[in-house]
Short mmCIF file of C-alpha atoms in Angstrom, two decimals:
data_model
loop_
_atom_site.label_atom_id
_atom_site.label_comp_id
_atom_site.label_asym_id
_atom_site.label_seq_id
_atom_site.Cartn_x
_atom_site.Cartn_y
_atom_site.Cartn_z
CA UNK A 27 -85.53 -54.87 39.37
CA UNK A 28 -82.97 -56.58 41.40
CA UNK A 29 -82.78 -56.61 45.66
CA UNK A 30 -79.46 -56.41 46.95
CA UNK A 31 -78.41 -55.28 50.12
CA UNK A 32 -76.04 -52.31 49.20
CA UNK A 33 -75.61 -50.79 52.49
CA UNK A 34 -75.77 -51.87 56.08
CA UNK A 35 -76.10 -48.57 57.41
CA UNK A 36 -79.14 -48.00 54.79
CA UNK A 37 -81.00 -51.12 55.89
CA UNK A 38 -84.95 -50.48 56.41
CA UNK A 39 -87.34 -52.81 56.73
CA UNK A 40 -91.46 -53.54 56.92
CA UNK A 41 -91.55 -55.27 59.96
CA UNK A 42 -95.02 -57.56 59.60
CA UNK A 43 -93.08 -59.42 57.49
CA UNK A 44 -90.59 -61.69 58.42
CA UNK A 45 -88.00 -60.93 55.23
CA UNK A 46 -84.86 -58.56 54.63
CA UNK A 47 -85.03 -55.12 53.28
CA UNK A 48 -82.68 -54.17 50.15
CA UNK A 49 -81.20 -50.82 50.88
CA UNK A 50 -79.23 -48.00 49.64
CA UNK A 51 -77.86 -44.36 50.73
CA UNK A 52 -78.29 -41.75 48.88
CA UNK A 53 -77.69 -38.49 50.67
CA UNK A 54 -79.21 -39.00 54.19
CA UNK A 55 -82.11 -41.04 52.40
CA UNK A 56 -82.67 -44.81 52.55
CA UNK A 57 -84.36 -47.17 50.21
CA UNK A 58 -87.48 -49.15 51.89
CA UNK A 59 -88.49 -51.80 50.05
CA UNK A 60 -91.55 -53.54 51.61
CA UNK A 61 -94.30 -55.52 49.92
CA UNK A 62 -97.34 -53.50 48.79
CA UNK A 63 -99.64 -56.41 48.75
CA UNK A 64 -99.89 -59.63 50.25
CA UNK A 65 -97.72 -60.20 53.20
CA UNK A 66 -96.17 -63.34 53.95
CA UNK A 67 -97.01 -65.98 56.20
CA UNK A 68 -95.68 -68.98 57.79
CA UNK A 69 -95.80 -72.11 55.94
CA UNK A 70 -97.60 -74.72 58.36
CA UNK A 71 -98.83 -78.46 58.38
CA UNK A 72 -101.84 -79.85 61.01
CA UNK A 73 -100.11 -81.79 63.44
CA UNK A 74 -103.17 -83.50 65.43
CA UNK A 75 -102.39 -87.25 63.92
CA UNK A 76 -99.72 -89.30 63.41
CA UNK A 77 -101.00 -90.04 59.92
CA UNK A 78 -101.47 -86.36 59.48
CA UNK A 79 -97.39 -86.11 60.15
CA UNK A 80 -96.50 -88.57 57.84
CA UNK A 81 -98.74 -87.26 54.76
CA UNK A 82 -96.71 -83.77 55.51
CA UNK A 83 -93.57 -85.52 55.64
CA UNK A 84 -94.02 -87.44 52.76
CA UNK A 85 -95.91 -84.51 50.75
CA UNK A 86 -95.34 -80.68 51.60
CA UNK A 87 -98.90 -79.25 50.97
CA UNK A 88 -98.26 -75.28 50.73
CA UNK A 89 -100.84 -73.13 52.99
CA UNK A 90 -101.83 -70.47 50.88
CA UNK A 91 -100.22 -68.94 47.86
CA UNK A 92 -100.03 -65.30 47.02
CA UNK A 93 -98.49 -62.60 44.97
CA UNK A 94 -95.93 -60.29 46.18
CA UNK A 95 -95.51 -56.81 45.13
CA UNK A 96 -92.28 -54.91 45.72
CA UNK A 97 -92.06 -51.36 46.29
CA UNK A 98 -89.65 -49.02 46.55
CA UNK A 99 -90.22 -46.41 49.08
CA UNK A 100 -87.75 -43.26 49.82
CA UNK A 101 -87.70 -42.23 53.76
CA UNK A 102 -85.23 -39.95 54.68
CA UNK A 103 -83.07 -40.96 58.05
CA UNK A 104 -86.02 -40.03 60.46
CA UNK A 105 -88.05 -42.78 58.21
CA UNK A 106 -90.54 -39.88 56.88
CA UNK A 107 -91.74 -40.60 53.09
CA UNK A 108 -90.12 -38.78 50.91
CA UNK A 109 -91.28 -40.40 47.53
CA UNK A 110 -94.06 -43.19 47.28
CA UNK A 111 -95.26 -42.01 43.93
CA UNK A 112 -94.29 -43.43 40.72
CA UNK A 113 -92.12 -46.38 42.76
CA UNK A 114 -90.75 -49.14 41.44
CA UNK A 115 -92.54 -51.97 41.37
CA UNK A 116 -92.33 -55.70 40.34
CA UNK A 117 -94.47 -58.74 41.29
CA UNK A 118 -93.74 -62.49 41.70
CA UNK A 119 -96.67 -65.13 42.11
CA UNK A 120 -94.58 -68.10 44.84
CA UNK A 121 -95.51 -70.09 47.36
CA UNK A 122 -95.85 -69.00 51.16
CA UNK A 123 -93.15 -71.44 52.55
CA UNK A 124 -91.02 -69.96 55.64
CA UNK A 125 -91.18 -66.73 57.47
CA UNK A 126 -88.86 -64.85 56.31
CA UNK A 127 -89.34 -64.12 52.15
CA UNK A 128 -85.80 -62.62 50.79
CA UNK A 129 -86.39 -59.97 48.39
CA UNK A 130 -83.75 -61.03 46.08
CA UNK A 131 -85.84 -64.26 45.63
CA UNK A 132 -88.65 -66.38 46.29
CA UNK A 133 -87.67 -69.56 47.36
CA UNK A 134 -87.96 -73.15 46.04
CA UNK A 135 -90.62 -75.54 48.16
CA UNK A 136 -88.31 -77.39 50.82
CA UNK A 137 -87.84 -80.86 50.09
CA UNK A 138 -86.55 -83.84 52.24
CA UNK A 139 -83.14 -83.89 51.23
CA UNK A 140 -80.30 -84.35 53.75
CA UNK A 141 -78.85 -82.00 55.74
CA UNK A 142 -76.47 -81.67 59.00
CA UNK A 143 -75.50 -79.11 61.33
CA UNK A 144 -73.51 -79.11 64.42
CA UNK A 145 -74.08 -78.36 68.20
CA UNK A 146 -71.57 -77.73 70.79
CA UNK A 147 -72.19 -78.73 74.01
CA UNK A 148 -69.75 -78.94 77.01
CA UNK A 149 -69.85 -80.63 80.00
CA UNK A 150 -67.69 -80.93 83.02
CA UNK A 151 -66.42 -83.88 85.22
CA UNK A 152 -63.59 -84.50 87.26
CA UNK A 153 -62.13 -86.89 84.98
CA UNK A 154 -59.06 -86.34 82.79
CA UNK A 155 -59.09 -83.61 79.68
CA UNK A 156 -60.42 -85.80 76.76
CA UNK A 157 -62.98 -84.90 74.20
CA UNK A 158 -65.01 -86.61 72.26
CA UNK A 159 -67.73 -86.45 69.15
CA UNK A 160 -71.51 -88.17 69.46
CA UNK A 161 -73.58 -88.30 65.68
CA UNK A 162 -77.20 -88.29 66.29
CA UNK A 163 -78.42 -89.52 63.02
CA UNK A 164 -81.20 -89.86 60.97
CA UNK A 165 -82.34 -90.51 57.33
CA UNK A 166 -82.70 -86.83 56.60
CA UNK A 167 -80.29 -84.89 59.29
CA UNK A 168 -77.29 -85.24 61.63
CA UNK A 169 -76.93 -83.35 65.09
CA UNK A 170 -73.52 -83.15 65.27
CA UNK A 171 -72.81 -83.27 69.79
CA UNK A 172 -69.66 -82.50 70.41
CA UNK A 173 -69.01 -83.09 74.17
CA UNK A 174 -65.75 -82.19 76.13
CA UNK A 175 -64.15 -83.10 79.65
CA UNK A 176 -61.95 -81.04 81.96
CA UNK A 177 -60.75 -81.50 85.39
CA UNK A 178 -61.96 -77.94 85.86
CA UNK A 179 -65.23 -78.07 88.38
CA UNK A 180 -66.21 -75.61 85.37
CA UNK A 181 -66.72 -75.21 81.85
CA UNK A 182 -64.42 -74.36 79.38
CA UNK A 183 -66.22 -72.32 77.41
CA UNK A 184 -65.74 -68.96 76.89
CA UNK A 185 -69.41 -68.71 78.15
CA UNK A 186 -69.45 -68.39 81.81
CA UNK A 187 -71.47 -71.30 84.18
CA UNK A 188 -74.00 -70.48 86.51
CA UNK A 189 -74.04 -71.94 89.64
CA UNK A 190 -77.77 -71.17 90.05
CA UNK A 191 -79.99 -74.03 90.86
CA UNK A 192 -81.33 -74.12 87.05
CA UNK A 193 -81.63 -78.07 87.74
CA UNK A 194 -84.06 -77.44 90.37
CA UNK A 195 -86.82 -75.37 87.88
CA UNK A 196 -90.09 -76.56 86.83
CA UNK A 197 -93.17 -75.06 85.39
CA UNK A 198 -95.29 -73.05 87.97
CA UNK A 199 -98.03 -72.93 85.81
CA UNK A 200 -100.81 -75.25 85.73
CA UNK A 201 -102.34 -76.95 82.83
CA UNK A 202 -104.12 -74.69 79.85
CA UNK A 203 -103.18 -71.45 82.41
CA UNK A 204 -101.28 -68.04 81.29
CA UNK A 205 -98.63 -67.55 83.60
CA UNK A 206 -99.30 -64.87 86.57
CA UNK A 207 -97.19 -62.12 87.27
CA UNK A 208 -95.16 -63.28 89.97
CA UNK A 209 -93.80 -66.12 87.57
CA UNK A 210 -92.75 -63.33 85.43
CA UNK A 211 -88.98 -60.75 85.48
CA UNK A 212 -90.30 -57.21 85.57
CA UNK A 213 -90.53 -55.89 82.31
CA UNK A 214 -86.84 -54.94 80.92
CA UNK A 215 -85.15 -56.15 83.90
CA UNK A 216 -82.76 -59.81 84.59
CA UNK A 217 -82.10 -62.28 83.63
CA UNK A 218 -80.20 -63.07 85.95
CA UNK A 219 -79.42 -66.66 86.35
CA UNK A 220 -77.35 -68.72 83.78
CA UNK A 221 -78.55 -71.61 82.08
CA UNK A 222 -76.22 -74.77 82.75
CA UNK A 223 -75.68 -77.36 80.04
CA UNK A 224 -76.15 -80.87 80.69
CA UNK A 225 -77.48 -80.38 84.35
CA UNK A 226 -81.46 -79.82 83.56
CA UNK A 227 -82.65 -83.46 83.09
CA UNK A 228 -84.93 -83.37 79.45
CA UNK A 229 -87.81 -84.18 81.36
CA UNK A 230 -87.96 -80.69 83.41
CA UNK A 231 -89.04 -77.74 81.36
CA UNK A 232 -86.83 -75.15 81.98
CA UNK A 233 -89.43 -72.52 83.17
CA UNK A 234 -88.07 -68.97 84.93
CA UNK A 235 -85.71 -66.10 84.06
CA UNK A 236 -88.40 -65.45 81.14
CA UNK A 237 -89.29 -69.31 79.98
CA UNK A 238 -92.90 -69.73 80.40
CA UNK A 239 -94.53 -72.75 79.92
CA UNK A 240 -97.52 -73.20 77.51
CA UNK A 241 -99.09 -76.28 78.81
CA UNK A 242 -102.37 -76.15 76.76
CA UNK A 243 -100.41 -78.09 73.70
CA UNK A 244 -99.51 -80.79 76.08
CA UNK A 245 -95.91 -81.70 75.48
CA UNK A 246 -94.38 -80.76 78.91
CA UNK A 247 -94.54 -77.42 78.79
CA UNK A 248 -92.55 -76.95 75.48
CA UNK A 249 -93.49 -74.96 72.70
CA UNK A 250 -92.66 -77.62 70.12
CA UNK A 251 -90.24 -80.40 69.61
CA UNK A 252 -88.77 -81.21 66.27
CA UNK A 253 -87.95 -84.82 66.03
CA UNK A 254 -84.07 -85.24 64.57
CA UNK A 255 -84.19 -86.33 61.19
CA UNK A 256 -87.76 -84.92 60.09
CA UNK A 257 -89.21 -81.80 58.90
CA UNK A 258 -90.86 -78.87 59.73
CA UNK A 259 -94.35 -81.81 59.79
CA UNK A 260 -92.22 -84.23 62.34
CA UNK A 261 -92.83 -83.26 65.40
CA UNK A 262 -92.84 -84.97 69.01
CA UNK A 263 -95.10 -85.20 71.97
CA UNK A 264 -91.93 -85.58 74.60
CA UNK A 265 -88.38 -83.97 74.97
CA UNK A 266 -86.32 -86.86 74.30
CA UNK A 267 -82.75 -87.60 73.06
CA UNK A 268 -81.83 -86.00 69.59
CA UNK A 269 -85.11 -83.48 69.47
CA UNK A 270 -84.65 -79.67 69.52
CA UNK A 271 -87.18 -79.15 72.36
CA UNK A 272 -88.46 -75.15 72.11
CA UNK A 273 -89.64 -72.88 74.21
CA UNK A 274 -91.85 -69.56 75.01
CA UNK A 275 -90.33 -66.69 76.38
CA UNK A 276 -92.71 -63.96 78.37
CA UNK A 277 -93.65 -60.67 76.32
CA UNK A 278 -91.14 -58.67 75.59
CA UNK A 279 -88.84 -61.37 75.48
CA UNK A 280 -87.44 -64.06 72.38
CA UNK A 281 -85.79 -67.22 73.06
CA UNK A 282 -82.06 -67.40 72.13
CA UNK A 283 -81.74 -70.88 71.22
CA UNK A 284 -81.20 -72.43 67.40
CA UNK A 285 -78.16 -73.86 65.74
CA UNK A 286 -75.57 -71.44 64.02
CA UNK A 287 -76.24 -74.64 61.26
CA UNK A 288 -79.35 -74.88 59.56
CA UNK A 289 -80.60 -77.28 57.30
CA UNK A 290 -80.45 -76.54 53.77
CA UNK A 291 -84.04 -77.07 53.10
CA UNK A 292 -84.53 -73.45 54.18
CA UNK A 293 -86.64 -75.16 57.48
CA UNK A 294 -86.12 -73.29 60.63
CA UNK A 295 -84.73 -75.27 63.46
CA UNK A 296 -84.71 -73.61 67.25
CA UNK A 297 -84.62 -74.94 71.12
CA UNK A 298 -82.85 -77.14 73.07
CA UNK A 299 -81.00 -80.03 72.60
CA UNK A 300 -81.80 -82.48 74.50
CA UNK A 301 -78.38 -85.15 74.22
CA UNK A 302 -77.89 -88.16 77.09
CA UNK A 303 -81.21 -87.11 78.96
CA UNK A 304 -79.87 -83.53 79.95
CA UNK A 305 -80.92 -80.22 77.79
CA UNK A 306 -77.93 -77.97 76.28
CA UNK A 307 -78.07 -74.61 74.68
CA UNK A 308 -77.65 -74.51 70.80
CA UNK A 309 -76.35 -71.40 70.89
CA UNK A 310 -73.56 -71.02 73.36
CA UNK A 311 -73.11 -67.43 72.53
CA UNK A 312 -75.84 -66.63 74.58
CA UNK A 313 -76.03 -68.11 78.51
CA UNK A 314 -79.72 -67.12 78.78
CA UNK A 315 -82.62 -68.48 77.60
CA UNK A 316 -84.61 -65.34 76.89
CA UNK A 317 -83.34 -62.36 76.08
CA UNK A 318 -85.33 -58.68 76.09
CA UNK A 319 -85.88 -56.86 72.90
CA UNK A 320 -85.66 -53.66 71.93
CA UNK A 321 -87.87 -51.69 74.31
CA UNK A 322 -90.02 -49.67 71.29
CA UNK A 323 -93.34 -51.31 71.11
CA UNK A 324 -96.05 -51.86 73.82
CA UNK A 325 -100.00 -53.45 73.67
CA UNK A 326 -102.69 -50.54 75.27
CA UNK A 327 -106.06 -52.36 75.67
CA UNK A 328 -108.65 -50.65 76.18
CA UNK A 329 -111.06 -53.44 75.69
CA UNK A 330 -113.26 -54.87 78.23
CA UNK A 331 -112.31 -58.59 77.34
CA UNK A 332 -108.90 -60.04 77.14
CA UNK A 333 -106.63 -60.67 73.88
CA UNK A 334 -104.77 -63.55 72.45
CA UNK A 335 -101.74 -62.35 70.53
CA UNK A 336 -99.47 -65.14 69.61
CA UNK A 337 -96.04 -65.09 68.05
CA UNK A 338 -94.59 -67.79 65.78
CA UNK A 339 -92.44 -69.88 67.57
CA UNK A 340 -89.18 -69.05 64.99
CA UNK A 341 -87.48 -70.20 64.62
CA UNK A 342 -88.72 -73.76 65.31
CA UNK A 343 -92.02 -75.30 64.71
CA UNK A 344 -93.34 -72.05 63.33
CA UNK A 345 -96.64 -72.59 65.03
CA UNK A 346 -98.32 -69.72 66.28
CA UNK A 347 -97.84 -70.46 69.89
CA UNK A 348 -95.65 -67.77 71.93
CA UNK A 349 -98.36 -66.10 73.97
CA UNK A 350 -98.73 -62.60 74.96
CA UNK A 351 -102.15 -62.16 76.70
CA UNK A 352 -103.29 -58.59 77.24
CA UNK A 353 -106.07 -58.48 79.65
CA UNK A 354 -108.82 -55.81 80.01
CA UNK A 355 -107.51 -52.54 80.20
CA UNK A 356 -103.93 -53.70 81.11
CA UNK A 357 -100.48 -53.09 78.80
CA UNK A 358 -97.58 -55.79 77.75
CA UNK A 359 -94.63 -54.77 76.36
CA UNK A 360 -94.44 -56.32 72.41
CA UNK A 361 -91.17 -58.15 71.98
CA UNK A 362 -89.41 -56.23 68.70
CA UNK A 363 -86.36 -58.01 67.81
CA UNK A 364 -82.85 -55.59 66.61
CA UNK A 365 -82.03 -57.45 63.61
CA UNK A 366 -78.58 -57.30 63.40
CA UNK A 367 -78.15 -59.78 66.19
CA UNK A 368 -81.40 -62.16 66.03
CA UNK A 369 -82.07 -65.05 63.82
CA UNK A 370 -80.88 -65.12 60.27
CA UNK A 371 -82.48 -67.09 57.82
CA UNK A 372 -79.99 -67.96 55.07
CA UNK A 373 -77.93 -64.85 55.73
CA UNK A 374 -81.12 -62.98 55.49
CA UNK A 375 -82.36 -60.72 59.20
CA UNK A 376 -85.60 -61.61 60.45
CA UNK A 377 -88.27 -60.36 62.29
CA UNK A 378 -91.41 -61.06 64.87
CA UNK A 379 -94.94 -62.08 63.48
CA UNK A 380 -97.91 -61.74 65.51
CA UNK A 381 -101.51 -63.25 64.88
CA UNK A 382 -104.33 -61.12 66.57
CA UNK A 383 -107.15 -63.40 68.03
CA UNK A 384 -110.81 -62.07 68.63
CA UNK A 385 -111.37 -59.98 71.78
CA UNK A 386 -112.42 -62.94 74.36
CA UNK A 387 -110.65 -65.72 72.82
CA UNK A 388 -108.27 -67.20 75.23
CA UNK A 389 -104.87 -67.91 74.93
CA UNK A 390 -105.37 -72.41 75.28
CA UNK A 391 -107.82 -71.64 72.39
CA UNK A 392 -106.34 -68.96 70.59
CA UNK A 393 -102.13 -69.46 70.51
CA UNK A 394 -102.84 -73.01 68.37
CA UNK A 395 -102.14 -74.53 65.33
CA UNK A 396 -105.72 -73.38 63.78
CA UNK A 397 -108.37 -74.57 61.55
CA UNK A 398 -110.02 -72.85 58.17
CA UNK A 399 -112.69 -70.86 59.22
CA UNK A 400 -112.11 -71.11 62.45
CA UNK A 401 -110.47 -67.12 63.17
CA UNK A 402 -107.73 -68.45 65.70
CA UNK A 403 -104.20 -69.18 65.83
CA UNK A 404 -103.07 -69.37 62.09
CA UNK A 405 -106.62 -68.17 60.80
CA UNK A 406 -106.73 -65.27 63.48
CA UNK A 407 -107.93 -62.19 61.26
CA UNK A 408 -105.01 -59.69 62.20
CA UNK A 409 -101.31 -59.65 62.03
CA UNK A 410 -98.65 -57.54 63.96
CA UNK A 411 -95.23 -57.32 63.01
CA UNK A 412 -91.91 -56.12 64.55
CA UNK A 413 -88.61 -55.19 64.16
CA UNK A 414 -85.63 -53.07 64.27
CA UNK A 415 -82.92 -51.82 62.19
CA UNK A 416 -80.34 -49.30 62.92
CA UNK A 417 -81.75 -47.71 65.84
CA UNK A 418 -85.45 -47.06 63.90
CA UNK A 419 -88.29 -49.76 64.54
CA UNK A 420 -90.62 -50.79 62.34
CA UNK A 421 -93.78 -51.54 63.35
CA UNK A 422 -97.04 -53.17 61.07
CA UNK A 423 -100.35 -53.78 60.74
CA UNK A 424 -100.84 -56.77 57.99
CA UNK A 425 -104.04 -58.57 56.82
CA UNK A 426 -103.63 -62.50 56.84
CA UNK A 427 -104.63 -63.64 53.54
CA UNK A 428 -106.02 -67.14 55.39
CA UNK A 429 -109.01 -65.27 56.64
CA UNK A 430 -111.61 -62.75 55.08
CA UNK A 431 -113.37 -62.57 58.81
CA UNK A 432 -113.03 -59.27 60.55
CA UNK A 433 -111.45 -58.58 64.33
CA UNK A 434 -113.61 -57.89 66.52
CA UNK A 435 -112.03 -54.61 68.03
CA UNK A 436 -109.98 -51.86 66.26
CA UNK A 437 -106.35 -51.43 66.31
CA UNK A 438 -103.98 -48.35 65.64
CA UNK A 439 -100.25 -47.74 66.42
CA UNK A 440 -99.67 -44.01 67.82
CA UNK A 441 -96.56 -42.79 69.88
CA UNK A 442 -96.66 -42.41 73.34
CA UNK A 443 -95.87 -39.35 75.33
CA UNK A 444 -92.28 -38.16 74.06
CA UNK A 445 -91.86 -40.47 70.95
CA UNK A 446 -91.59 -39.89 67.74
CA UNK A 447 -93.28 -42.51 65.30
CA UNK A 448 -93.36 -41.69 61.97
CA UNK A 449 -96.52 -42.35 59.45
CA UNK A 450 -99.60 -43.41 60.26
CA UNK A 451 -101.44 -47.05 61.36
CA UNK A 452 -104.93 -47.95 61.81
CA UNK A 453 -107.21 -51.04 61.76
CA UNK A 454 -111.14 -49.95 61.62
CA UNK A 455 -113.63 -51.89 61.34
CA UNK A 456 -111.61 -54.36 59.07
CA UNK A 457 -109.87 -51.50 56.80
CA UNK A 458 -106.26 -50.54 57.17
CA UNK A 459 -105.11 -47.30 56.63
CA UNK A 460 -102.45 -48.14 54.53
CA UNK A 461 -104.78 -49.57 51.97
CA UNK A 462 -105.69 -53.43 51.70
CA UNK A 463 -102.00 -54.66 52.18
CA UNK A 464 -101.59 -53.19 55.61
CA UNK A 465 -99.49 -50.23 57.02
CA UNK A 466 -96.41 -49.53 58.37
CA UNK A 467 -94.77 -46.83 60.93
CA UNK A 468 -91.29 -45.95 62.01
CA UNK A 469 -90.31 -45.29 65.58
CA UNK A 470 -87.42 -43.53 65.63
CA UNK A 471 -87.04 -42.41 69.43
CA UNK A 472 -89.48 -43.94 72.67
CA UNK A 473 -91.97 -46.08 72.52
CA UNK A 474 -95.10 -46.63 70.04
CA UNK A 475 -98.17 -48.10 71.27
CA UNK A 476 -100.63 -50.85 69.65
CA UNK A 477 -103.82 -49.64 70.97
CA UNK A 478 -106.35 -52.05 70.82
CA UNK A 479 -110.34 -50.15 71.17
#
């Protein structure tokens, strides 16, 4: 059968994984198509040796590989089910390679091949009008900096310039620490102070106005930093000249910052740039570094013992290092992204991935590039995922096919007072409701809530 978006307004999608829904309108009904078995992952490499980096550069070793399963699902505009039975289905055995998986096709294993994009990035002097174009190049890509001069004391972008003292910002946090509340906006509320181009040396992390620092992977603060020229497996240790240095945005919130240009490998790039020793946004369209998402989704613990939920940094590294920690008892708001205006992969919406560490496991040792058998990071038993799509969220519960363990609490997604979620979600005692591939629910008005018991 074939995937092909045929309507915008009919667009659906099963959140826990990262990949575009084919739709189509027929009456007030919309087409879901989600996958029915294994979910897809991120493709990752180790990154603990410099040897390790090169063998990844040199030879892409896939993570896991798995078979996909389409379905077609009917849901009517409130996204109730109106026919499961008898959908069509068709399966595909690929690689895992990126986040997002586009139903139209599986694609190809990245390879090192060249690619370029371009960043614009504006400064201001007092010197005379002039413009000019700086290549950062590479063997495999070119950042594109192009870099203009006005006599204004102010930018002339169509993005306005703070005159906040964003050079002055450094991480509050301390090393391996979670960041406290009063390093945090209030949930749904700011930012409110601009990020400046070219006036936040590279050497400062960035952190406030949502940036949080996760200084247990010991690279300033930054959630990863891919070197220019190298791949997805070339990463850095510092923010220096020509890297995209990303970054971790509180719960609730998702950074803002990638090229419009990506490479062609179908590698995610996202952060920074960091050009002349100063940082500049990649994406001007935006003059904030974290941005709120749709307010739909919230974590209720009601655990005695703290949890370790981390989001992929994507795009970016892809490592499983955006923190949300939900302490005992307490609730954090789950960042669900609207999909019409996030990240795109190839022309393809996106959405958030979660991995769910064991109750207890802390966030240093839990938000990490992880190791087989090990039940963190990448190998944590549990996946969320989130999105949104025409004013209805989607909201999952997805096994990760790198681990067989079981969490070590029990999960379900129910509405809270007022909403209205449609379907039903549970994790208990390792078995999903939905069957062995996971569940999914709509929320078409309020809020839902991940409890975790």
């Amino acid at each position: 059968m074939k995937f092909s978006a045929i309507s915008a307004a009919g667009v659906a999608l099963l959140a826990a994984v990262s990949s575009v829904a084919a739709s189509a309108t027929a009456d007030s009904n919309v087409v879901r198509r989600g996958l029915s078995s294994h979910h897809a992952h991120h493709r990752h490499h180790a990154r603990d040796a410099k040897a390790e980096r090169r063998s990844a550069v040199e030879k892409k070793k896939r993570a896991v590989d798995v078979v996909y399963t389409y379905v077609t699902v009917i849901v009517d505009a409130e996204g109730n089910t109106i026919s499961p039975a008898g959908a069509e289905e068709t399966s595909v055995s690929a690689p895992v390679i990126a986040d997002v998986v586009s139903t139209s096709a599986v694609e190809a294993e990245p390879t090192t091949s060249s690619s370029s994009f371009s960043v614009p990035v504006e400064t201001s002097s007092s010197a005379s009008e002039s413009s000019s174009t700086t290549s950062i190049t590479s063997s495999s890509t070119t950042f594109a900096v192009v870099t203009s001069t006005s006599s204004s004391s102010s930018s002339s972008s169509s993005s306005a310039t703070s005159t906040s003292s964003t050079s002055e910002t450094s991480s509050t946090t301390s090393s391996g620490s979670y960041p406290t509340s009063t390093d945090l906006l209030p949930n749904y509320e700011g930012p409110y102070e601009e990020f400046t181009d070219g006036v936040v040396p590279c050497s400062t992390f960035p952190a406030g106005q949502g940036v949080i620092a996760t200084d247990w992977l010991d690279i300033g603060g930054w959630s990863g930093i891919q070197l220019s020229g190298e791949s997805l497996a070339g990463q850095g240790t510092s923010c220096e000249d020509g890297n995209l240095c990303s970054y971790a945005c509180q719960p609730g919130m998702s950074k803002t910052q990638w090229p419009s240009e990506q490479p062609s490998t179908g590698e995610s790039r996202g952060g920074l740039l960091c050009n002349n020793g100063y940082l500049y946004r990649t994406n001007t369209n935006s003059n904030y570094l974290c941005e709120w998402g749709v307010q739909s989704a919230q974590i209720v613990s009601e655990l005695d013992q703290s949890v370790a939920i981390c989001r992929t940094d994507y795009p970016g590294t892809e490592n499983m290092v955006i923190p949300t920690e939900v302490d005992a008892g307490a609730t954090e708001p789950l960042s669900v992204v609207n999909q019409a205006t996030y990240y795109q992969w190839q022309g393809k919406a996106t959405s958030a991935q979660y991995y769910v560490n064991n109750a207890g496991v802390s966030v240093a040792d839990g938000c990490i590039w992880g190791t087989p058998g090990s039940t963190v990071g990448n190998f944590a038993p549990l996946n969320f995922g989130a999105g949104a799509v025409d004013g209805v969220t989607y909201l999952s519960l997805i096994p990760n096919p790198n681990c067989d363990a079981t969490l070590n609490f029990n999960v379900k997604i129910v509405a809270s007072d007022g909403a209205t979620v449609n379907g039903e979600c549970s994790y208990v005692d390792g078995v999903y409701s939905g069957g062995s591939s996971g569940c999914t629910v709509a929320v078409t008005s309020g809020t839902a809530n991940f409890v975790l018991y």
